[in-house]
Each structure stands twice: as C-alpha cells, then as structure tokens.
Coordinates of C-alpha atoms and ligand atoms in Angstrom, one line a residue:
X1 CA 22.7 66.3 -24.6
X2 CA 21.7 63.2 -22.7
X3 CA 17.9 62.9 -22.4
X4 CA 18.2 62.7 -18.6
X5 CA 20.1 66.0 -18.3
X6 CA 18.4 69.3 -18.4
X7 CA 19.7 72.2 -20.5
X8 CA 19.7 75.3 -18.3
X9 CA 21.4 77.6 -20.8
X10 CA 18.3 79.3 -22.1
X11 CA 15.3 80.9 -20.4
X12 CA 13.4 77.6 -20.4
X13 CA 15.2 74.6 -18.8
X14 CA 14.4 71.5 -20.9
X15 CA 15.5 68.1 -22.1
X16 CA 13.7 68.3 -25.4
X17 CA 16.3 70.1 -27.5
X18 CA 14.4 73.3 -27.4
X19 CA 17.6 75.2 -28.5
X20 CA 17.3 73.6 -32.0
X21 CA 13.5 73.8 -32.2
X22 CA 13.2 77.5 -33.1
X23 CA 9.4 77.6 -33.7
X24 CA 8.4 76.1 -30.4
X25 CA 11.1 77.9 -28.5
X26 CA 9.8 81.2 -29.9
X27 CA 6.2 80.3 -29.0
X28 CA 7.1 79.4 -25.4
X29 CA 9.2 82.5 -25.0
X30 CA 6.2 84.5 -26.2
X31 CA 4.0 82.7 -23.7
X32 CA 6.5 83.1 -20.8
X33 CA 5.7 86.8 -19.8
X34 CA 2.0 86.1 -19.7
X35 CA 2.7 83.1 -17.5
X36 CA 4.9 85.2 -15.1
X37 CA 2.1 87.9 -15.0
X38 CA -0.4 85.2 -14.2
X39 CA 1.9 83.8 -11.5
X40 CA 2.4 87.3 -9.9
X41 CA -1.4 88.0 -10.0
X42 CA -2.7 84.6 -9.1
X43 CA 0.1 82.8 -7.4
X44 CA 1.0 82.8 -3.7
X45 CA -0.2 86.1 -2.3
X46 CA 2.4 88.1 -0.3
X47 CA 5.4 85.9 -0.6
X48 CA 6.8 86.6 -4.1
X49 CA 9.9 88.2 -2.8
X50 CA 10.6 85.6 0.0
X51 CA 13.4 83.1 -0.4
X52 CA 12.0 79.6 -0.3
X53 CA 14.0 76.4 0.1
X54 CA 12.7 74.6 -3.0
X55 CA 13.6 71.6 -5.0
X56 CA 14.2 72.1 -8.7
X57 CA 14.4 69.3 -11.2
X58 CA 18.0 69.3 -12.7
X59 CA 17.7 65.9 -14.4
X60 CA 15.0 63.4 -15.1
X61 CA 17.0 60.5 -13.9
X62 CA 14.8 58.8 -11.2
X63 CA 17.9 58.1 -9.1
X64 CA 18.8 61.8 -8.5
X65 CA 16.7 64.4 -10.3
X66 CA 16.3 67.3 -7.9
X67 CA 18.5 69.9 -6.2
X68 CA 17.4 72.0 -3.2
X69 CA 18.2 75.7 -2.7
X70 CA 16.7 79.0 -1.8
X71 CA 14.7 80.5 -4.7
X72 CA 12.3 83.5 -5.1
X73 CA 9.3 81.9 -6.6
X74 CA 9.0 84.1 -9.7
X75 CA 12.7 83.0 -10.5
X76 CA 11.9 79.3 -10.2
X77 CA 13.2 77.4 -13.2
X78 CA 10.0 76.2 -14.7
X79 CA 10.9 73.9 -17.6
X80 CA 9.9 71.3 -20.1
X81 CA 11.0 67.9 -18.8
X82 CA 10.1 64.5 -20.3
X83 CA 11.0 61.1 -18.9
X84 CA 13.7 59.4 -21.0
X85 CA 12.3 57.6 -24.1
X86 CA 11.6 53.8 -23.9
X87 CA 13.4 52.3 -26.9
X88 CA 11.1 50.7 -29.4
X89 CA 8.0 51.5 -27.4
X90 CA 4.7 50.0 -28.7
X91 CA 1.1 51.1 -28.1
X92 CA -0.1 48.9 -25.3
X93 CA -3.9 48.9 -25.7
X94 CA -6.9 49.8 -27.9
X95 CA -7.3 49.2 -31.6
X96 CA -3.7 50.2 -32.4
X97 CA -2.2 47.7 -29.8
X98 CA 1.2 46.5 -30.9
X99 CA 1.9 49.3 -33.4
X100 CA 4.9 51.7 -32.8
X101 CA 4.0 54.5 -30.3
X102 CA 3.4 57.8 -32.2
X103 CA 6.0 60.5 -32.1
X104 CA 3.5 62.9 -33.7
X105 CA -0.3 63.4 -33.4
X106 CA -2.3 61.1 -35.6
X107 CA -4.6 63.4 -37.6
X108 CA -7.8 61.5 -36.8
X109 CA -7.2 61.9 -33.0
X110 CA -6.1 65.5 -33.0
X111 CA -9.3 66.9 -31.4
X112 CA -9.6 64.2 -28.8
X113 CA -6.0 64.5 -27.7
X114 CA -6.1 68.3 -27.6
X115 CA -9.2 68.1 -25.3
X116 CA -7.4 65.8 -22.9
X117 CA -4.3 68.1 -22.8
X118 CA -6.4 71.2 -22.2
X119 CA -8.4 69.6 -19.4
X120 CA -5.3 68.3 -17.7
X121 CA -3.5 71.7 -18.3
X122 CA -6.5 73.6 -16.8
X123 CA -6.4 71.9 -13.4
X124 CA -2.7 72.9 -12.8
X125 CA -3.1 76.7 -12.6
X126 CA -6.5 76.2 -11.1
X127 CA -5.1 74.6 -7.9
X128 CA -2.5 77.4 -7.6
X129 CA -5.3 79.9 -7.7
X130 CA -7.3 78.0 -5.1
X131 CA -4.4 77.9 -2.7
X132 CA -3.1 81.5 -3.2
X133 CA -4.3 82.9 0.1
X134 CA -3.0 80.1 2.3
X135 CA 0.5 81.4 2.9
X136 CA -0.8 84.1 5.3
X137 CA -2.0 81.5 7.8
X138 CA 0.7 78.8 7.5
X139 CA 1.1 76.7 10.7
X140 CA 4.9 76.7 10.3
X141 CA 7.7 77.6 7.9
X142 CA 8.0 73.9 7.0
X143 CA 4.4 73.8 5.9
X144 CA 4.7 77.2 4.1
X145 CA 7.6 75.8 2.1
X146 CA 5.6 72.6 1.2
X147 CA 2.7 74.7 0.0
X148 CA 5.0 76.7 -2.3
X149 CA 6.7 73.5 -3.5
X150 CA 3.4 72.1 -4.5
X151 CA 2.5 75.5 -6.2
X152 CA 5.6 75.8 -8.3
X153 CA 5.4 72.2 -9.4
X154 CA 1.7 72.7 -10.5
X155 CA 3.0 75.7 -12.4
X156 CA 5.6 73.4 -14.1
X157 CA 2.9 70.9 -14.9
X158 CA 1.1 73.7 -16.7
X159 CA 4.3 74.3 -18.7
X160 CA 4.4 70.6 -19.5
X161 CA 0.9 70.7 -21.2
X162 CA 1.6 74.0 -22.8
X163 CA 4.7 72.6 -24.4
X164 CA 2.7 69.7 -25.9
X165 CA 0.0 72.1 -27.2
X166 CA 2.5 74.5 -28.8
X167 CA 4.7 71.8 -30.3
X168 CA 2.0 69.6 -31.7
X169 CA -1.1 71.7 -32.3
X170 CA 0.1 74.8 -34.2
X171 CA -2.2 77.9 -34.0
X172 CA -4.9 76.0 -32.1
X173 CA -2.4 74.9 -29.5
X174 CA -1.1 78.5 -29.0
X175 CA -4.7 79.7 -28.6
X176 CA -5.4 77.0 -26.0
X177 CA -2.2 77.9 -24.2
X178 CA -3.3 81.5 -24.0
X179 CA -6.7 80.5 -22.7
X180 CA -5.2 78.4 -19.9
X181 CA -3.9 81.7 -18.5
X182 CA -7.2 83.5 -18.9
X183 CA -9.7 81.2 -17.0
X184 CA -9.9 81.7 -13.2
X185 CA -10.9 79.3 -10.5
X186 CA -14.3 80.2 -9.1
X187 CA -14.9 83.0 -11.6
X188 CA -18.6 83.0 -12.6
X189 CA -17.8 84.1 -16.2
X190 CA -14.5 82.3 -16.9
X191 CA -14.4 79.4 -14.5
X192 CA -11.9 76.5 -14.6
X193 CA -13.2 73.5 -16.6
X194 CA -13.8 70.9 -13.8
X195 CA -16.0 71.4 -10.8
X196 CA -13.6 70.6 -7.9
X197 CA -11.2 73.2 -9.3
X198 CA -13.7 76.0 -8.8
X199 CA -14.2 75.3 -5.1
X200 CA -12.4 77.3 -2.4
X201 CA -9.4 76.0 -0.4
X202 CA -10.1 78.3 2.6
X203 CA -7.9 76.7 5.3
X204 CA -5.0 74.4 5.8
X205 CA -7.1 71.4 6.6
X206 CA -8.8 71.9 3.2
X207 CA -5.3 72.1 1.7
X208 CA -4.2 68.8 3.2
X209 CA -7.4 67.1 2.2
X210 CA -7.2 68.5 -1.3
X211 CA -3.6 67.3 -1.7
X212 CA -4.6 63.9 -0.3
X213 CA -7.8 63.4 -2.3
X214 CA -7.6 65.7 -5.4
X215 CA -3.9 65.4 -6.1
X216 CA -4.6 61.6 -6.0
X217 CA -7.0 62.0 -8.9
X218 CA -4.1 63.8 -10.6
X219 CA -2.0 60.7 -10.0
X220 CA -4.7 58.3 -11.4
X221 CA -5.3 60.5 -14.5
X222 CA -1.6 60.9 -15.1
X223 CA -1.0 57.2 -14.7
X224 CA -3.8 56.6 -17.4
X225 CA -2.3 59.2 -19.7
X226 CA 1.2 57.9 -19.1
X227 CA 0.1 54.8 -20.9
X228 CA -0.8 56.9 -24.0
X229 CA 0.3 55.7 -27.5
X230 CA 1.2 59.4 -28.1
X231 CA 4.7 59.0 -26.8
X232 CA 5.5 62.7 -25.9
X233 CA 2.4 62.7 -23.6
X234 CA 3.4 59.4 -22.0
X235 CA 6.9 60.7 -21.3
X236 CA 5.6 64.0 -19.9
X237 CA 3.2 62.3 -17.6
X238 CA 5.8 59.8 -16.4
X239 CA 8.0 62.7 -15.2
X240 CA 5.0 64.6 -13.7
X241 CA 4.2 61.6 -11.6
X242 CA 7.6 61.8 -9.8
X243 CA 6.6 65.3 -8.6
X244 CA 3.0 64.4 -7.8
X245 CA 4.1 61.8 -5.2
X246 CA 5.4 64.7 -3.0
X247 CA 2.0 66.4 -3.2
X248 CA 0.2 63.4 -1.8
X249 CA 2.9 63.0 0.9
X250 CA 2.1 66.6 1.9
X251 CA -1.6 65.8 2.2
X252 CA -1.3 62.5 3.9
X253 CA 1.2 63.6 6.5
X254 CA -0.5 66.9 7.0
X255 CA -3.7 65.2 8.1
X256 CA -1.7 62.6 10.1
X257 CA 0.0 65.4 12.0
X258 CA -3.4 67.0 12.8
X259 CA -4.8 63.7 14.0
X260 CA -1.7 63.1 16.1
X261 CA -2.0 66.5 17.8
X262 CA -5.7 66.1 18.4
X263 CA -5.2 62.6 20.0
X264 CA -2.3 63.9 22.2
X265 CA -4.3 66.8 23.4
X266 CA -7.4 64.6 24.2
X267 CA -5.2 62.2 26.1
X268 CA -3.5 65.0 28.1
X269 CA -6.9 66.4 29.0
X270 CA -8.4 63.0 29.9
X271 CA -11.0 63.1 27.1
X272 CA -11.9 59.7 25.8
X273 CA -15.1 60.4 23.8
X274 CA -14.0 61.6 20.4
X275 CA -17.5 62.8 19.7
X276 CA -17.5 65.3 22.6
X277 CA -16.8 68.0 20.0
X278 CA -17.1 71.0 22.3
X279 CA -14.6 69.6 24.9
X280 CA -12.1 68.7 22.2
X281 CA -12.4 72.1 20.5
X282 CA -11.8 73.9 23.8
X283 CA -8.3 72.4 23.6
X284 CA -7.6 74.3 20.4
X285 CA -7.4 71.2 18.2
X286 CA -9.6 69.9 15.4
X287 CA -12.1 67.2 16.6
X288 CA -12.1 63.9 14.7
X289 CA -15.8 64.1 13.6
X290 CA -14.9 67.4 11.8
X291 CA -12.0 65.7 10.1
X292 CA -14.4 63.1 8.9
X293 CA -16.8 65.7 7.5
X294 CA -13.9 67.4 5.6
X295 CA -12.8 64.0 4.2
X296 CA -16.5 63.4 3.1
X297 CA -16.4 66.8 1.3
X298 CA -13.1 66.4 -0.5
X299 CA -13.6 62.7 -1.4
X300 CA -17.0 63.3 -3.0
X301 CA -15.9 66.4 -4.9
X302 CA -13.0 64.5 -6.2
X303 CA -15.1 61.5 -7.4
X304 CA -16.9 63.9 -9.7
X305 CA -13.5 64.4 -11.5
X306 CA -13.7 60.9 -12.9
X307 CA -16.7 62.0 -15.2
X308 CA -19.7 59.8 -15.9
X309 CA -19.4 56.1 -14.9
X310 CA -20.5 55.2 -18.4
X311 CA -18.7 57.3 -20.9
X312 CA -18.3 57.3 -24.7
X313 CA -15.5 59.8 -24.4
X314 CA -13.5 57.4 -22.2
X315 CA -14.3 54.5 -24.5
X316 CA -13.1 56.4 -27.6
X317 CA -9.9 57.6 -25.9
X318 CA -9.0 54.0 -25.0
X319 CA -10.0 52.5 -28.3
X320 CA -7.8 55.2 -30.0
X321 CA -4.8 54.3 -27.8
X322 CA -4.7 57.8 -26.2
X323 CA -5.7 57.1 -22.6
X324 CA -5.2 53.7 -20.9
X325 CA -6.2 52.3 -17.6
X326 CA -4.4 52.7 -14.3
X327 CA -1.1 50.8 -14.9
X328 CA -2.4 49.3 -18.1
X329 CA 1.0 47.7 -18.6
X330 CA 0.6 45.5 -15.5
X331 CA -2.8 44.2 -16.4
X332 CA -3.2 40.8 -18.0
X333 CA -6.2 40.8 -20.4
X334 CA -6.5 41.5 -24.2
X335 CA -6.0 45.3 -23.7
X336 CA -8.7 45.9 -26.3
X337 CA -11.8 45.4 -24.1
X338 CA -14.1 44.8 -27.1
X339 CA -15.9 41.9 -25.5
X340 CA -15.6 41.9 -21.7
X341 CA -17.8 43.6 -19.1
X342 CA -17.2 45.5 -15.9
X343 CA -19.6 46.0 -12.9
X344 CA -20.8 49.5 -12.7
X345 CA -22.7 50.8 -9.7
X346 CA -26.0 52.2 -11.0
X347 CA -29.4 53.4 -9.7
X348 CA -31.9 50.8 -10.8
X349 CA -35.5 50.9 -9.7
X350 CA -34.5 53.2 -6.8
X351 CA -31.8 50.9 -5.6
X352 CA -28.0 51.2 -6.0
X353 CA -26.7 48.0 -7.5
X354 CA -23.9 46.7 -9.7
X355 CA -24.8 46.2 -13.4
X356 CA -22.5 44.4 -15.8
X357 CA -21.6 46.9 -18.5
X358 CA -19.4 46.7 -21.6
X359 CA -15.9 47.2 -20.3
X360 CA -15.0 49.8 -22.9
X361 CA -17.8 52.1 -21.7
X362 CA -17.0 51.6 -18.0
X363 CA -13.4 53.0 -18.0
X364 CA -14.2 56.0 -15.9
X365 CA -15.8 53.8 -13.3
X366 CA -12.9 51.4 -13.3
X367 CA -10.4 54.2 -12.8
X368 CA -12.6 55.6 -10.0
X369 CA -12.6 52.1 -8.4
X370 CA -8.8 52.1 -8.5
X371 CA -8.8 55.5 -7.0
X372 CA -11.0 54.5 -4.1
X373 CA -8.7 51.6 -3.3
X374 CA -5.7 53.9 -3.3
X375 CA -7.5 56.4 -1.0
X376 CA -8.5 53.5 1.4
X377 CA -4.8 52.7 2.0
X378 CA -4.0 56.2 3.0
X379 CA -7.1 56.5 5.3
X380 CA -6.0 53.2 6.9
X381 CA -2.7 54.8 7.9
X382 CA -4.6 57.7 9.5
X383 CA -6.7 55.3 11.4
X384 CA -3.6 53.5 12.7
X385 CA -2.5 56.7 14.3
X386 CA -5.9 57.1 16.0
X387 CA -5.8 53.5 17.2
X388 CA -2.2 53.8 18.5
X389 CA -3.4 56.7 20.7
X390 CA -6.1 54.4 22.1
X391 CA -9.0 56.5 20.8
X392 CA -12.1 54.7 19.5
X393 CA -12.8 56.4 16.2
X394 CA -12.3 55.4 12.6
X395 CA -12.3 57.7 9.6
X396 CA -14.3 56.1 6.8
X397 CA -14.7 56.9 3.1
X398 CA -18.3 57.8 2.4
X399 CA -20.3 55.8 -0.1
X400 CA -19.6 56.8 -3.8
X401 CA -23.2 57.9 -4.2
X402 CA -22.8 60.5 -1.4
X403 CA -22.9 64.2 -2.4
X404 CA -22.4 63.8 -6.1
X405 CA -22.8 66.3 -8.9
X406 CA -21.6 64.3 -11.9
X407 CA -22.7 60.9 -13.1
X408 CA -25.2 58.2 -12.0
X409 CA -25.9 59.7 -8.6
X410 CA -26.0 63.4 -9.5
X411 CA -29.8 63.5 -9.3
X412 CA -30.3 61.8 -6.0
X413 CA -29.3 62.4 -2.3
X414 CA -27.6 59.6 -0.4
X415 CA -26.1 59.5 3.1
X416 CA -22.6 58.4 3.8
X417 CA -23.6 54.7 3.8
X418 CA -25.4 55.0 0.4
X419 CA -29.0 55.0 1.7
X420 CA -31.2 57.2 -0.4
X421 CA -32.6 60.4 1.2
X422 CA -35.5 62.6 0.2
X423 CA -34.7 66.3 -0.5
X424 CA -36.2 67.2 2.9
X425 CA -34.1 64.5 4.8
X426 CA -31.0 65.6 3.0
X427 CA -31.5 69.3 3.9
X428 CA -32.1 68.2 7.5
X429 CA -29.0 65.9 7.8
X430 CA -26.6 67.7 5.5
X431 CA -24.6 69.2 8.3
X432 CA -24.2 65.8 9.9
X433 CA -22.1 64.8 6.9
X434 CA -20.5 67.9 5.5
X435 CA -18.8 70.9 7.3
X436 CA -21.4 73.4 8.6
X437 CA -20.8 77.2 8.8
X438 CA -20.0 76.6 12.5
X439 CA -17.4 74.0 11.6
X440 CA -15.8 76.3 9.1
X441 CA -15.7 79.2 11.5
X442 CA -14.1 77.0 14.2
X443 CA -11.4 75.8 11.8
X444 CA -10.9 79.4 10.6
X445 CA -10.4 80.6 14.2
X446 CA -7.4 78.2 14.5
X447 CA -5.7 79.5 11.3
X448 CA -3.2 81.8 13.0
X449 CA 0.2 82.0 11.3
X450 CA 3.3 80.6 13.0
X451 CA 6.4 81.9 11.2
X452 CA 9.0 81.3 13.9
X453 CA 11.7 78.8 13.2
X454 CA 11.1 75.3 14.7
X455 CA 7.6 76.3 15.9
X456 CA 4.2 74.9 14.9
X457 CA 0.6 76.1 15.3
X458 CA -0.9 74.3 18.3
X459 CA -3.4 72.3 16.2
X460 CA -0.8 70.3 14.2
X461 CA 2.2 68.1 15.3
X462 CA 5.7 68.7 13.9
X463 CA 6.8 66.4 11.1
X464 CA 8.9 63.4 11.9
X465 CA 11.7 64.4 9.5
X466 CA 12.6 67.6 7.8
X467 CA 12.6 68.3 4.0
X468 CA 16.0 67.3 2.5
X469 CA 16.8 65.9 6.0
X470 CA 17.1 69.4 7.4
X471 CA 17.0 69.8 11.2
X472 CA 13.9 71.2 13.1
X473 CA 15.2 74.7 13.4
X474 CA 15.9 75.1 9.7
X475 CA 14.5 78.3 8.1
X476 CA 12.6 76.8 5.2
X477 CA 11.3 80.3 4.1
X478 CA 13.1 83.5 4.6
X479 CA 10.1 85.8 4.6
X480 CA 10.7 89.2 2.8
Ligands
LIG501 N1 -16.8 68.8 -14.2 O1 -18.1 61.4 -21.0 P1 -17.9 62.1 -19.7 C1 -4.9 67.0 -11.5 C2 -18.0 66.8 -18.8 S1 -6.4 66.3 -11.6 C3 -17.3 69.4 -15.4 O2 -18.2 61.4 -18.5 P2 -15.1 62.0 -19.8 C4 -4.6 67.9 -10.4 C5 -17.0 66.2 -19.8 O3 -16.0 67.2 -20.0 C6 -6.6 65.3 -13.1 N2 -17.6 68.7 -16.5 O4 -16.4 62.7 -19.6 C7 -5.0 67.6 -9.1 C8 -17.9 66.1 -21.0 O5 -18.1 67.3 -21.6 P3 -18.2 67.5 -23.2 C9 -6.9 66.2 -14.3 C10 -17.4 67.4 -16.5 O6 -14.4 62.8 -20.9 C11 -4.7 68.5 -8.1 C12 -19.2 65.6 -20.4 O7 -19.2 66.1 -19.1 N3 -6.8 65.4 -15.5 O8 -4.1 66.7 -12.4 O9 -15.2 60.5 -20.0 C13 -3.9 69.6 -8.4 C14 -19.5 64.1 -20.5 O10 -18.6 63.5 -19.6 C15 -16.9 66.7 -15.4 C16 -7.8 64.8 -16.2 O11 -9.0 64.9 -15.8 C17 -16.6 67.5 -14.2 N4 -16.1 66.9 -13.1 O12 -14.4 62.2 -18.4 C18 -3.5 69.9 -9.7 C19 -7.5 64.0 -17.4 N5 -16.8 65.4 -15.7 O13 -16.8 67.3 -23.7 C20 -3.8 69.0 -10.7 C21 -8.1 64.5 -18.6 C22 -17.2 65.3 -17.0 O14 -19.2 66.4 -23.7 N6 -9.5 64.4 -18.6 N7 -17.5 66.5 -17.4 O15 -18.6 68.9 -23.4 C23 -10.3 63.3 -18.9 O16 -9.7 62.2 -19.0 C24 -11.8 63.4 -18.9 O17 -12.1 64.5 -19.7 C25 -12.5 63.4 -17.6 C26 -14.0 63.4 -17.9 C27 -12.1 62.3 -16.7 C28 -12.3 64.7 -16.9

C-alpha cells in the first residue's frame, strides 16, 4: 500500500499498515465499541440517524484527500491517518538537533511525550461534548452540516492520539485511551483537562467564536507538535492540520456572515450608531458591541490554553526535541535557544511590562504571541466587512492581561486595554467587557432552528459558496 492511500478493508481505515500490526489492531478494535458508545451518548444530540453530507479522508495526498457523500455519523469512517513520511527526516531543534528523527519513543522522554499526547487527545472529545446540543438550533442545513463535519473530525483527531498511545505506550497507553472516553466536559468530578474545554458552548455565536479562537489554538499547538522529533507524532499532526483549516474557516466565515447580516439590517433601517444596542436588537440581529464581548470572552479563555508564560515544561519539551515552535523549520536561529532571550509581558511593581527572559523558558509566551498575530489577521477581515458597509465600528482583540485564569495575569484584574482594576472596579465593569445574562438571553432568543433547504435564520447571511460547490438549495442534512 502506498502511504498516501487509505486501506478501507477493515473496521478502521488507515495508512499505517494496521492489518499487519495485530497487537495494535486488536487494541484499537477493543477500544472501538467504547468510542461508539461515547459518540452516541455525548456526540450530536438528536441527529445520529440523519444523513449528513460529509467529507471523509480517502487519502493523505494534499492534492486530493477527501470524498463527499451522505453518511450517518455513527457510520463515519474514523481512521488512523498519517501524512506521508519525509525521507531521511532529522530532528530540527533542541539538544538532539541534527540526529535522525525517532521512529520509536526514546525511553527517557516517555512520560513527557505521553502527557503531551493525553492533553492533546483530551481536547478533541471535549469539544464534541461542548457542542452536542447545538444541532437543535442550527440557523441552516449548511451550518448544521458544518457543525457535524467539525464534530466527526474532532472524533477522528481523538483516534489519531489514541493510535499513538496504543502503539507506543503499551498498558499505560491503553489505560490513557480508556480514560479519554471517561472524562466529561464541565463535569465537576471528572472534568476535561484544560479550562476552556469545560466551558459551555450554548449558542451558535459561541460556536463560531470557539472555532475561530480555540480551534486556532489547536492549529498553533499542532504546528508545534508537527515539528516533533518523534516522527509518528509529527506525521499525525501534519495530517490533522489539513482538517483543522476547515474548522477555522467555519468560525471565521460564521462570524463574518453574522456581521454582514447585522450591517445590512442596520443600513436598511437607517441606523448608523452601532452602539444603539436596543435599536439594532429590535431588528432581530446581533449588535456589534455584543460580538465584541463574545470575542473578548473566547480570546481570553483561549489564551489560558497556552499555559504559563514562563514554563519549565515547555523548555524541557523543546530541549528534548518533542515540541518545537510555530513553524520551527522556517525560523533562522540556532534552534537550541540555550543563550538567547525573549521578551515576556510580566507584572512588575504593579505595571505590565516586557522583561527579557531566557528564550527556552519563554516558549509558551512565544507561541501565544504567534497566535495573537494569527488572530489579528482574521479579525482584520471581519473589520473590513464592517467598513465596507460604512459603519464606524472596529472589533479589537483585548489586551492579553484581560480576564485571565492561568499565568502571569491570573491574580489581577485588567480591562480590555490592559489597565489594572481593583476587585470592586472589575465587578462593576465586568458586564461592559464580557457577555451579561441579558446579552446571553438575547442571543438565546434568536436561536430558532431553520431546517428548510436554502433558508437561513434572519440573524446570519447565507455563505458566498456552498460546500463542495453545491448550489444554495442543496440538502446538506437529510434529517431523520
Ligand atoms: N488549564 O508549565 P505550564 C485543540 C497546567 S487545542 C489547566 O505552564 P505547559 C482543539 C499544566 O498542565 C490544543 N491546567 O504548562 C481546539 C501544568 O500542570 P502539571 C490542545 C493548565 O505544559 C479546539 C501546570 O499547569 N493541545 O487541539 O508548559 C477543538 C504548569 O503549567 C493549563 C495542546 O495543548 C490550562 N489552561 O503548557 C478541539 C498541546 N495550562 O503537569 C481541539 C499539548 C497549564 O504541572 N499541551 N496548565 O500538573 C501542551 O503543550 C501543554 O501542556 C500546555 C500547557 C500548552 C497545555
């Protein structure tokens, strides 16, 4: 079998020669029923029998890897797919720089690597759990289909991590794979591992913001893990990134379409003040200041996913050659970072300022900076739509010290510009920056399903083009 083709003969589509790897095949087949039970219990509620026009990976060739067809989600071909190997690949950073990439786990890094895989794996089912109620209020069949596409691919990403755990970590790996099906987003006793994955995704604006902001953390972390000296992880993440791009597309275009609809409705009603919330809301669309508050919330929750600005864990993972920087292979320094420094925003004498810090300790900060840059580009595209409609409003990313629970700014309050606030000031102003109960109730009041072909809920514009170039009236989900 060519490494770009996927073997569909067995229960588990794969391009890793699972047919000949009896031990791992057996372990995955044993895990499979538990996964399906988890999917039926915790996956999209109420749509398991519906036929969904989904893309399924049939190859890992970047030029043509997917095929589209109607599928019932429990029958989706989740599989184990790795990007093709790079011949003679070398470790690109850290203390092993220049050595051959590892095809097996180096004994001394076993625990560190397992932890990275488990954390990555844990986020995938968590997001499916967070989004499981959204189908009921989908603004169109097109959006419903996109939600389910994101969900099945997050399910496949769980498979990707479980394969690595079961193939390379023996009994420990099998136990971790089991535990990934046991934790539950938001459960007080068995929560998911990282904070943002225990938050609710109660409405479609939250879903689009989540896929814009939080899936983008996925992109950054996967890019960093794609650099790994552990070659099977690198190849896995490289393929996951091709799927991840669509998730961010869903988020970015989802918010763009909401903005477009709001601007059109304002213009039609002759409203020029974007801050006249009540007048805008009367039109049945989401006012721009509320979009700003939702962006503040999701951006700040996602920044927490980068961990502490100064991190020994991150330094160790880099030094070991397990987790690199964003697009490490395009950077031009010594790739060892034993001497350089990196500016880290810190709280010093009650002021937020940059402090030069050993570069190796500052890797979480650096990845977070790359993330902020990436977010700004997308937000710039949203603002273009607002400007094209002639409305004087700009969505801005809040300061990185705003509303934080992990790292340097977890113990303080700051406003969206980074000015420090006392506890009392924060309590008073909180609803100026973050969605209030009233904002949430308003958004919830708009969340009425629209399941008729070619129709869209009145608070969101139709997309410019269909999925797989399908025409507007295409029935993306045949609801059963
Ligand atoms: N919540 O040294 P530190 C995605 C813990 S998203 C709770 O700063 P490190 C997706 C930390 O575990 C990408 N705990 O941490 C998106 C550590 O605990 P221990 C997911 C937190 O390791 C959408 C302690 O604090 N992938 O794929 O440098 C949909 C000290 O922390 C948090 C990854 O994250 C938190 N936010 O950085 C679907 C990649 N932050 O071990 C999917 C793998 C820190 O001392 N993970 N802690 O008990 C990593 O690279 C790192 O573990 C982290 C944290 C970046 C998460």
